[in-house]
Amino acid sequence: MSSCKTSEFTFQSSVHSTHVLRCLDEQRRKDLLCDMTVMVENRGFRAHRSVLASCSEYFSTRMNNHTGPGLIISLPDELTAEGFEPLLQFAYTSKLLFTKENVLEIHNCATVLGFKNLDQACFDFILPKFFDSSKSSSKVQRSCCKTKCWRAKDESSFKNDGANDTGDVSSAAQLSKKQEQNVSSNLSETAVRTCSPCPVETEADTETESDYSSLCPKYRKFQLACGKGQSNTDTEPENTESSCSLNCLPCSSSEKCESADTLSSKTSTGIIEEDAASFFCPLAKQSPVETPLNLCSGKSSPQMCPVTQGSFPPPQSAGKVAESSSVRVSGKECIMSDCRTGTVCPNPSTEKRSSVEMEVANQLSAWPDIYSSCVSEPVSSSYGQGMAVKSSELQWLKQLECPFLRDLGAVDAQVRCSEVTSRSAECSYISSINSGEDSDSFDTEGDSESCTSEQASLLFAQMQLPFSVAGIVSLSRNDFQQMLKTQQMTREQLDFVHDVRRRSKNRIAARRCRKRKLDCIHNLECEIERLRSEKEKLTAEKRQLDQLRLKTRENYSVLYDRLCAEAKLQPEQLQVFAKYTSLAECPFSTHLSTKAQLYHPSEPELQPRASCLGTDTGIYEPGTSTRSVNTQNLAASDLRSTEPPHTGNNKTMSISTDQISKPETDQS
DNA sequence: GATGGATGTCATTCT
DNA sequence: TTAGAATGACATCCA
């Protein structure tokens, strides 16, 4: 405590600025404390001078000489309200909403007004995406226009970029020259940055496919066939990792281009958000609950739970983290974030996570093996340093509400197991190894296979190996071999270490594999359920359509008969009529053909008119050789039986097969 | 004692 | 060519 009194503490909230901005935006909307009006195209926009002056060089310059109240600034004629309004919103929300239609206007306004953080480079990236003929605006636009994503560029290159842009945005380029003289002086001195062309996917479908890239071929095929995302596997660290690797594609440059926002793929409206959190894995924003721990490509993540070099924060502090914040204690920074909200606490001063943080992230990904290993291994080594913690020091992790740590309850069993194991004086596994038996023997001699990692850890201690099981598992191959080189180990020890590493890796792989299998089974079950319900729905729809079709057919039949009766068509006319109405898809083509057949000139002896006159001589005699067209379908007859008497005209369609010269072959 | 789930390990294949 | 990951098969433990 005495040292704490003399230490200097800094609390830095990453959400404070957001809150302030939000309040200012609310004030603007309510016209509270607004001290200026911007006139564009006869439209007035109320705003705060300080906000606009801090965002725009243009406003900053214009306001220098005005200190009185009621300042009204009219924008140049070439600017439009359509272009200015999104910029005003951007000034207050750090989000730029744009469409293909107004992006040019916005670009013009931003250029003229010298909006900071909306550099030319941003539009350099966006505009080609919009106006490239091969791209559709409805596609996903991924922008890499984060300020952190931009690399410093000299003014000349900036101008070159601007020249390159003329192909797409000629009007904007024309404006830029004149406007640069006024406002871009500051832009240039602030090291105009451009966006390195991150190799991001711009096609939504490509992104979807990439999502499945982490799956094994078999399951990938299934997932692709199902067209489903990794609904259940999202909570799995390795899948999160794969997703992150997709969304956090590194820039081609060496700059720390963490990610680009995934814009909405369903609308053509883009959103560029200048948010600290957005510099990192977008999954944090997309599904914060489903993304427990961001382990982008095995690297550390700002979503990392509180971890420091061997000194963990107390449970109460970790468990009550209400908002993203970073606490700097004596020069060391503890990253604290709320896993539930997905907020992050990027440290602006540190570009990379410490190796310990990265190591812990890796170790957590292998949870709970590492957890149990950590508990049972008080190994102090450069390799195991990050993991050599007591179980009591890890208890605070359980108090976090990170979904990733949900299984801690299950882990407790292993912890207890490991503790018991560590207390046991004898271990058959150890004895077998020490006796010089083949390492395979410990497969069958272990008391519990769930404790084999702890037993191996114990053996490490027995063999005085200065590293942990978790350590050698998490190391890359090069690091692992380098580590072995630094150690003076016997052949037996080397074999043993290699064996443990291989088995541990395979153990983890087997878990992953089984988890995938279960997910696959679950997905299949869901798919079966979905298909079943879809089938029922389609069946009901088909039934409805069938009834409707029969009804229509009957109505049409009635109309046809009435037409025949009223028009008193001659057989030749009926034939022609039937010819031009007997479309293939017409349900009455057969009917008409039959009628036409009835009136065929070669059969003058037939008396078709009898059936067309609506008389009962049309012969409908159930049980006889007569056949009704409508009785070709049982459902039709059922329907007729429920129809009112007016459908009795159907009888007129009844045809005696005796009257037809050749037998009717259509029995269907 | 039978049984099914969970897990570890090995051998093989795939990437 | 090789390392690592994935996975089927088998064995074991345990409820």
PDB file of C-alpha atoms (C1' of nucleotides) in Angstrom, chain A residues 216 218-219 477 501 505-506 509 512-514 516-517, chain C residues 2-14:
ATOM      1  CA  CYS A 216     -12.058 -29.796 -42.921  1.00  0.00           C
ATOM      2  CA  LYS A 218     -15.754 -32.974 -45.457  1.00  0.00           C
ATOM      3  CA  TYR A 219     -17.403 -30.525 -43.139  1.00  0.00           C
ATOM      4  CA  ARG A 477       8.336 -25.817 -34.282  1.00  0.00           C
ATOM      5  CA  ARG A 501       4.499 -32.539 -27.572  1.00  0.00           C
ATOM      6  CA  LYS A 505      -0.996 -31.605 -29.981  1.00  0.00           C
ATOM      7  CA  ASN A 506      -2.848 -34.627 -31.159  1.00  0.00           C
ATOM      8  CA  ALA A 509      -6.600 -31.909 -32.398  1.00  0.00           C
ATOM      9  CA  ARG A 512     -11.258 -30.146 -32.097  1.00  0.00           C
ATOM     10  CA  CYS A 513     -12.162 -32.934 -34.405  1.00  0.00           C
ATOM     11  CA  ARG A 514     -14.789 -34.264 -32.057  1.00  0.00           C
ATOM     12  CA  ARG A 516     -16.475 -30.407 -35.195  1.00  0.00           C
ATOM     13  CA  LYS A 517     -18.185 -33.710 -35.518  1.00  0.00           C
TER      14      LYS A 517
ATOM     15  C1'  DT C   2       8.137 -32.118 -44.668  1.00  0.00           C
ATOM     16  C1'  DA C   3       5.520 -30.413 -40.771  1.00  0.00           C
ATOM     17  C1'  DG C   4       1.315 -29.975 -38.938  1.00  0.00           C
ATOM     18  C1'  DA C   5      -3.548 -30.722 -38.912  1.00  0.00           C
ATOM     19  C1'  DA C   6      -7.433 -33.794 -39.467  1.00  0.00           C
ATOM     20  C1'  DT C   7      -9.536 -38.027 -38.791  1.00  0.00           C
ATOM     21  C1'  DG C   8     -10.715 -43.052 -38.362  1.00  0.00           C
ATOM     22  C1'  DA C   9      -9.947 -46.738 -35.334  1.00  0.00           C
ATOM     23  C1'  DC C  10      -9.025 -48.598 -31.075  1.00  0.00           C
ATOM     24  C1'  DA C  11      -8.459 -48.758 -26.058  1.00  0.00           C
ATOM     25  C1'  DT C  12      -9.549 -47.202 -21.579  1.00  0.00           C
ATOM     26  C1'  DC C  13     -12.102 -45.010 -17.945  1.00  0.00           C
ATOM     27  C1'  DC C  14     -16.264 -43.883 -15.769  1.00  0.00           C
TER      28       DC C  14
END
